[in-house]
Amino acid sequence: MRILKNKFKKIIPLLFLMACQITFSQAQVSPPGLGKANTASWSVLGLKRQLDSTGTKEALTYIGLGTKSTPDDSNPFHKQAIWVLNHEVTHKFAKNQQYSYALSYRRQDVYDADVPYHHEGVEQEFRLYGRYAYTFKFADRWKWKNTVRQEFRKFFTDDFQKAEENFQFRTRLKSQLNLKLSDKNNQELALSAEGLFAISKLNKPTASWSKFAYKEARLGLYYMTDIPNSPLHLDVGYMNDLIKGYDQVDFGVHYMAVDLIWNLPYKQKH
């Protein structure tokens, strides 16, 4: 089983380099990576606002909370892992194309790598990212969305001192296939695969650069629907995070995820 896992993790980045083409529809808030664990949970409360009368511009602000197990148990709520505040603006500038830009603040708990996994502290992160997506539409119910996302991540300790990692440039390539199940309540299924590649400037053990390399792959399956007679949208999903070099668990970290988004229509200024 472990051999199959290692082969699969080697194949993932090759598939993205060969098949993932540079990718406005419903979109779930993907869980962040929570590091080494067995299982994890991710929940989001968000506010999405339409910014123009044509429906081509929108803003999404959300707060997210993540918890996780240790590598030795399966309770996804065992330990506090992260909380996130994120603001993103999206512009659909052509029929099948859109771009986004965002600012994010994150507080992630750090735990010792060995049993009993003591809490070591908190790492703060400020993140800027931009995203470009192209969507192919097939018939009336299928959409294939391919995305490239570039991130700049700056890290600090809990008291804003230097973290071991100074900053990081990370590239994310994602391909997602959406199937509309029903026009009633805009019900959809989404299947996605994402590859992550990064290069970092380190503070410790010495001030140096890491190599640009593949870091992890994330596979997701989501059910998405509008809640009847309300402005709310619900996403419920599963993500499998395959972290390079993490062999303590079989077949990656298993995430359960729930997003609840309140949609606000455009209001014309007088």
Tab-separated table of C-alpha atoms in Angstrom:
chain	number	residue	atom	x	y	z
A	1	MET	CA	0.000	0.000	0.000
A	2	ARG	CA	2.827	2.400	0.887
A	3	ILE	CA	4.531	1.642	-2.452
A	4	LEU	CA	1.338	2.534	-4.324
A	5	LYS	CA	1.071	5.739	-2.340
A	6	ASN	CA	4.628	6.796	-3.165
A	7	LYS	CA	4.135	6.056	-6.868
A	8	PHE	CA	0.889	8.041	-6.874
A	9	LYS	CA	2.590	11.041	-5.227
A	10	LYS	CA	5.293	11.013	-7.905
A	11	ILE	CA	2.740	10.866	-10.724
A	12	ILE	CA	0.655	13.826	-9.497
A	13	PRO	CA	3.107	16.647	-10.377
A	14	LEU	CA	3.811	15.069	-13.768
A	15	LEU	CA	0.111	15.008	-14.572
A	16	PHE	CA	-0.162	18.690	-13.809
A	17	LEU	CA	2.817	19.658	-15.909
A	18	MET	CA	1.511	17.640	-18.852
A	19	ALA	CA	-2.245	18.148	-18.670
A	20	CYS	CA	-3.147	21.170	-16.566
A	21	GLN	CA	-3.808	24.100	-18.856
A	22	ILE	CA	-3.554	27.653	-17.512
A	23	THR	CA	-8.061	27.570	-15.780
A	24	PHE	CA	-17.277	32.059	-12.700
A	25	SER	CA	-19.354	29.680	-11.405
A	26	GLN	CA	-19.943	28.505	-7.887
A	27	ALA	CA	-16.634	27.920	-6.135
A	28	GLN	CA	-15.981	26.396	-2.756
A	29	VAL	CA	-13.415	27.760	-0.320
A	30	SER	CA	-10.660	25.152	-0.477
A	31	PRO	CA	-9.198	24.038	2.878
A	32	PRO	CA	-5.690	25.297	3.677
A	33	GLY	CA	-2.905	22.846	4.323
A	34	LEU	CA	-2.763	22.091	8.045
A	35	GLY	CA	0.466	20.133	8.070
A	36	LYS	CA	1.056	16.668	9.468
A	37	ALA	CA	-2.087	14.968	10.779
A	38	ASN	CA	-4.371	12.046	10.039
A	39	THR	CA	-7.694	13.862	9.690
A	40	ALA	CA	-8.737	17.536	9.721
A	41	SER	CA	-11.782	19.792	9.563
A	42	TRP	CA	-12.337	23.146	7.822
A	43	SER	CA	-15.354	25.439	8.265
A	44	VAL	CA	-16.084	28.829	6.695
A	45	LEU	CA	-18.528	31.678	7.245
A	46	GLY	CA	-18.448	34.089	4.323
A	47	LEU	CA	-20.082	37.117	2.751
A	48	LYS	CA	-20.176	37.381	-1.060
A	49	ARG	CA	-21.169	40.723	-2.567
A	50	GLN	CA	-21.949	41.501	-6.199
A	51	LEU	CA	-20.058	44.660	-7.161
A	52	ASP	CA	-21.739	45.633	-10.438
A	53	SER	CA	-25.089	45.358	-12.188
A	54	THR	CA	-23.770	42.993	-14.876
A	55	GLY	CA	-22.662	40.314	-12.402
A	56	THR	CA	-19.064	40.268	-13.664
A	57	LYS	CA	-17.452	41.553	-10.455
A	58	GLU	CA	-17.832	40.211	-6.936
A	59	ALA	CA	-16.058	40.237	-3.576
A	60	LEU	CA	-15.861	37.391	-1.072
A	61	THR	CA	-14.839	37.976	2.540
A	62	TYR	CA	-14.689	35.013	4.877
A	63	ILE	CA	-13.386	33.784	8.198
A	64	GLY	CA	-12.274	30.155	8.354
A	65	LEU	CA	-11.442	27.806	11.203
A	66	GLY	CA	-9.371	24.622	10.917
A	67	THR	CA	-8.799	21.825	13.427
A	68	LYS	CA	-6.933	18.539	13.116
A	69	SER	CA	-5.982	15.239	14.708
A	70	THR	CA	-2.493	14.139	15.620
A	71	PRO	CA	-0.782	11.680	13.239
A	72	ASP	CA	-1.791	8.914	15.661
A	73	ASP	CA	-5.553	9.447	16.042
A	74	SER	CA	-8.548	10.109	13.802
A	75	ASN	CA	-10.378	12.914	15.644
A	76	PRO	CA	-10.417	15.895	13.238
A	77	PHE	CA	-11.356	18.234	16.125
A	78	HIS	CA	-8.554	17.150	18.475
A	79	LYS	CA	-6.325	20.207	18.112
A	80	GLN	CA	-6.813	23.808	17.060
A	81	ALA	CA	-4.908	24.251	13.773
A	82	ILE	CA	-5.609	27.585	12.054
A	83	TRP	CA	-7.905	30.523	11.655
A	84	VAL	CA	-8.032	32.629	8.506
A	85	LEU	CA	-9.371	36.030	7.475
A	86	ASN	CA	-9.512	36.390	3.679
A	87	HIS	CA	-10.778	39.041	1.242
A	88	GLU	CA	-10.868	38.322	-2.495
A	89	VAL	CA	-12.151	40.285	-5.500
A	90	THR	CA	-13.024	38.471	-8.745
A	91	HIS	CA	-13.597	39.954	-12.216
A	92	LYS	CA	-15.046	37.950	-15.087
A	93	PHE	CA	-13.535	40.004	-17.907
A	94	ALA	CA	-14.412	37.690	-20.839
A	95	LYS	CA	-16.917	34.953	-21.590
A	96	ASN	CA	-14.823	32.108	-20.174
A	97	GLN	CA	-12.081	33.998	-18.338
A	98	GLN	CA	-11.660	35.610	-14.944
A	99	TYR	CA	-8.978	36.881	-12.612
A	100	SER	CA	-8.905	37.370	-8.851
A	101	TYR	CA	-6.701	39.144	-6.344
A	102	ALA	CA	-6.745	38.736	-2.576
A	103	LEU	CA	-5.251	39.579	0.797
A	104	SER	CA	-5.220	37.048	3.635
A	105	TYR	CA	-4.164	36.870	7.290
A	106	ARG	CA	-3.601	33.507	8.981
A	107	ARG	CA	-2.684	32.262	12.480
A	108	GLN	CA	-1.509	28.667	12.449
A	109	ASP	CA	-0.735	26.567	15.532
A	110	VAL	CA	2.579	24.726	15.536
A	111	TYR	CA	2.992	21.372	17.299
A	112	ASP	CA	6.011	19.250	18.172
A	113	ALA	CA	6.718	16.543	15.589
A	114	ASP	CA	7.031	13.791	18.202
A	115	VAL	CA	4.649	12.202	20.705
A	116	PRO	CA	2.890	13.683	22.676
A	117	TYR	CA	2.819	16.533	20.081
A	118	HIS	CA	3.079	19.472	22.494
A	119	HIS	CA	1.924	22.896	21.335
A	120	GLU	CA	5.034	24.890	20.415
A	121	GLY	CA	3.479	28.231	19.508
A	122	VAL	CA	1.778	30.147	16.723
A	123	GLU	CA	3.009	31.203	13.294
A	124	GLN	CA	1.456	34.236	11.627
A	125	GLU	CA	1.186	34.618	7.869
A	126	PHE	CA	0.261	37.489	5.586
A	127	ARG	CA	-0.575	36.352	2.062
A	128	LEU	CA	-1.085	38.128	-1.246
A	129	TYR	CA	-2.244	36.132	-4.248
A	130	GLY	CA	-3.546	36.488	-7.770
A	131	ARG	CA	-5.423	33.921	-9.831
A	132	TYR	CA	-6.337	33.457	-13.485
A	133	ALA	CA	-8.939	30.923	-14.601
A	134	TYR	CA	-10.313	29.662	-17.906
A	135	THR	CA	-13.517	27.631	-18.053
A	136	PHE	CA	-14.576	25.210	-20.794
A	137	LYS	CA	-18.311	24.464	-21.011
A	138	PHE	CA	-19.703	21.184	-22.354
A	139	ALA	CA	-23.419	20.806	-23.112
A	140	ASP	CA	-25.583	22.391	-20.432
A	141	ARG	CA	-24.317	20.677	-17.308
A	142	TRP	CA	-20.540	20.253	-17.493
A	143	LYS	CA	-17.821	22.824	-16.774
A	144	TRP	CA	-14.068	22.280	-16.732
A	145	LYS	CA	-12.198	25.062	-14.958
A	146	ASN	CA	-8.405	25.324	-15.005
A	147	THR	CA	-6.639	27.785	-12.702
A	148	VAL	CA	-3.153	29.121	-12.072
A	149	ARG	CA	-2.615	30.904	-8.754
A	150	GLN	CA	0.526	32.735	-7.659
A	151	GLU	CA	1.067	33.494	-3.973
A	152	PHE	CA	3.463	35.556	-1.866
A	153	ARG	CA	3.549	34.400	1.773
A	154	LYS	CA	5.301	36.317	4.579
A	155	PHE	CA	5.781	34.612	7.972
A	156	PHE	CA	6.196	35.848	11.554
A	157	THR	CA	6.220	34.331	15.019
A	158	ASP	CA	3.379	35.079	17.428
A	159	ASP	CA	5.134	38.273	18.620
A	160	PHE	CA	6.125	39.380	15.080
A	161	GLN	CA	9.716	38.167	15.310
A	162	LYS	CA	11.479	36.303	12.512
A	163	ALA	CA	10.078	32.851	11.755
A	164	GLU	CA	12.256	29.990	10.491
A	165	GLU	CA	10.844	30.661	7.016
A	166	ASN	CA	11.110	34.309	6.012
A	167	PHE	CA	8.844	34.322	2.937
A	168	GLN	CA	7.720	32.039	0.143
A	169	PHE	CA	6.631	32.216	-3.492
A	170	ARG	CA	4.136	29.443	-4.257
A	171	THR	CA	2.533	28.409	-7.544
A	172	ARG	CA	-0.709	26.412	-7.538
A	173	LEU	CA	-2.163	24.641	-10.590
A	174	LYS	CA	-5.728	23.399	-10.256
A	175	SER	CA	-8.159	21.594	-12.543
A	176	GLN	CA	-11.826	21.217	-11.551
A	177	LEU	CA	-14.753	19.479	-13.246
A	178	ASN	CA	-18.267	20.619	-12.281
A	179	LEU	CA	-21.486	18.713	-12.962
A	180	LYS	CA	-24.804	20.510	-12.498
A	181	LEU	CA	-27.142	18.053	-10.793
A	182	SER	CA	-30.251	20.218	-10.865
A	183	ASP	CA	-31.296	23.746	-11.723
A	184	LYS	CA	-33.332	23.680	-8.521
A	185	ASN	CA	-31.193	25.459	-5.901
A	186	ASN	CA	-28.199	25.384	-8.289
A	187	GLN	CA	-27.027	21.972	-7.122
A	188	GLU	CA	-23.581	20.901	-8.365
A	189	LEU	CA	-20.855	18.337	-7.812
A	190	ALA	CA	-17.210	19.391	-8.194
A	191	LEU	CA	-14.183	17.115	-8.569
A	192	SER	CA	-10.776	18.817	-8.374
A	193	ALA	CA	-7.038	18.160	-8.357
A	194	GLU	CA	-4.369	20.710	-7.437
A	195	GLY	CA	-0.580	20.659	-7.467
A	196	LEU	CA	1.503	23.045	-5.331
A	197	PHE	CA	5.095	24.133	-6.053
A	198	ALA	CA	7.172	26.590	-3.977
A	199	ILE	CA	10.479	28.294	-3.312
A	200	SER	CA	11.324	29.859	0.077
A	201	LYS	CA	13.757	32.356	1.593
A	202	LEU	CA	14.836	30.919	4.962
A	203	ASN	CA	15.992	32.643	8.143
A	204	LYS	CA	17.083	29.427	9.893
A	205	PRO	CA	19.313	27.515	10.135
A	206	THR	CA	20.998	30.028	7.790
A	207	ALA	CA	19.757	32.793	5.542
A	208	SER	CA	19.377	30.914	2.257
A	209	TRP	CA	17.001	29.970	-0.552
A	210	SER	CA	15.373	26.583	-0.927
A	211	LYS	CA	14.963	24.942	-4.315
A	212	PHE	CA	11.772	25.481	-6.325
A	213	ALA	CA	10.042	22.129	-5.946
A	214	TYR	CA	6.794	20.202	-5.831
A	215	LYS	CA	5.334	20.286	-2.280
A	216	GLU	CA	1.938	18.594	-2.251
A	217	ALA	CA	-1.192	17.582	-4.158
A	218	ARG	CA	-4.783	18.162	-3.056
A	219	LEU	CA	-7.732	16.140	-4.357
A	220	GLY	CA	-11.272	17.319	-3.611
A	221	LEU	CA	-14.928	16.316	-4.005
A	222	TYR	CA	-17.659	18.856	-3.158
A	223	TYR	CA	-21.450	19.093	-3.197
A	224	MET	CA	-22.717	22.662	-3.622
A	225	THR	CA	-26.243	24.071	-3.318
A	226	ASP	CA	-28.234	27.210	-2.545
A	227	ILE	CA	-30.353	26.955	0.599
A	228	PRO	CA	-34.039	27.363	-0.404
A	229	ASN	CA	-35.821	30.624	0.485
A	230	SER	CA	-32.630	32.250	1.760
A	231	PRO	CA	-29.582	34.167	0.454
A	232	LEU	CA	-27.302	31.399	1.764
A	233	HIS	CA	-25.104	29.014	-0.218
A	234	LEU	CA	-23.772	25.738	1.237
A	235	ASP	CA	-20.719	23.678	0.242
A	236	VAL	CA	-19.977	20.302	1.823
A	237	GLY	CA	-16.870	18.440	0.789
A	238	TYR	CA	-13.882	16.173	1.241
A	239	MET	CA	-10.222	16.859	0.484
A	240	ASN	CA	-7.240	14.532	0.467
A	241	ASP	CA	-3.891	16.272	1.000
A	242	LEU	CA	-0.814	14.335	-0.184
A	243	ILE	CA	2.227	16.010	1.386
A	244	LYS	CA	5.632	15.300	-0.126
A	245	GLY	CA	7.774	13.243	2.237
A	246	TYR	CA	5.001	12.631	4.796
A	247	ASP	CA	4.744	8.850	5.173
A	248	GLN	CA	3.411	8.652	8.717
A	249	VAL	CA	-0.142	8.116	7.457
A	250	ASP	CA	-1.425	6.178	4.444
A	251	PHE	CA	-2.915	8.062	1.496
A	252	GLY	CA	-2.557	11.574	2.880
A	253	VAL	CA	-4.474	13.772	5.323
A	254	HIS	CA	-8.279	13.466	5.102
A	255	TYR	CA	-10.287	16.697	5.429
A	256	MET	CA	-13.996	17.279	5.980
A	257	ALA	CA	-15.136	20.774	4.970
A	258	VAL	CA	-18.237	22.972	5.230
A	259	ASP	CA	-18.719	26.485	3.785
A	260	LEU	CA	-21.712	28.735	4.445
A	261	ILE	CA	-21.779	31.841	2.233
A	262	TRP	CA	-24.276	34.719	2.431
A	263	ASN	CA	-24.878	36.228	-1.026
A	264	LEU	CA	-25.659	39.932	-1.270
A	265	PRO	CA	-27.039	41.356	-4.552
A	266	TYR	CA	-25.730	44.496	-6.192
A	267	LYS	CA	-27.138	47.755	-4.841
A	268	GLN	CA	-26.851	50.776	-7.077
A	269	LYS	CA	-25.502	53.903	-5.397
A	270	HIS	CA	-27.737	56.952	-5.527
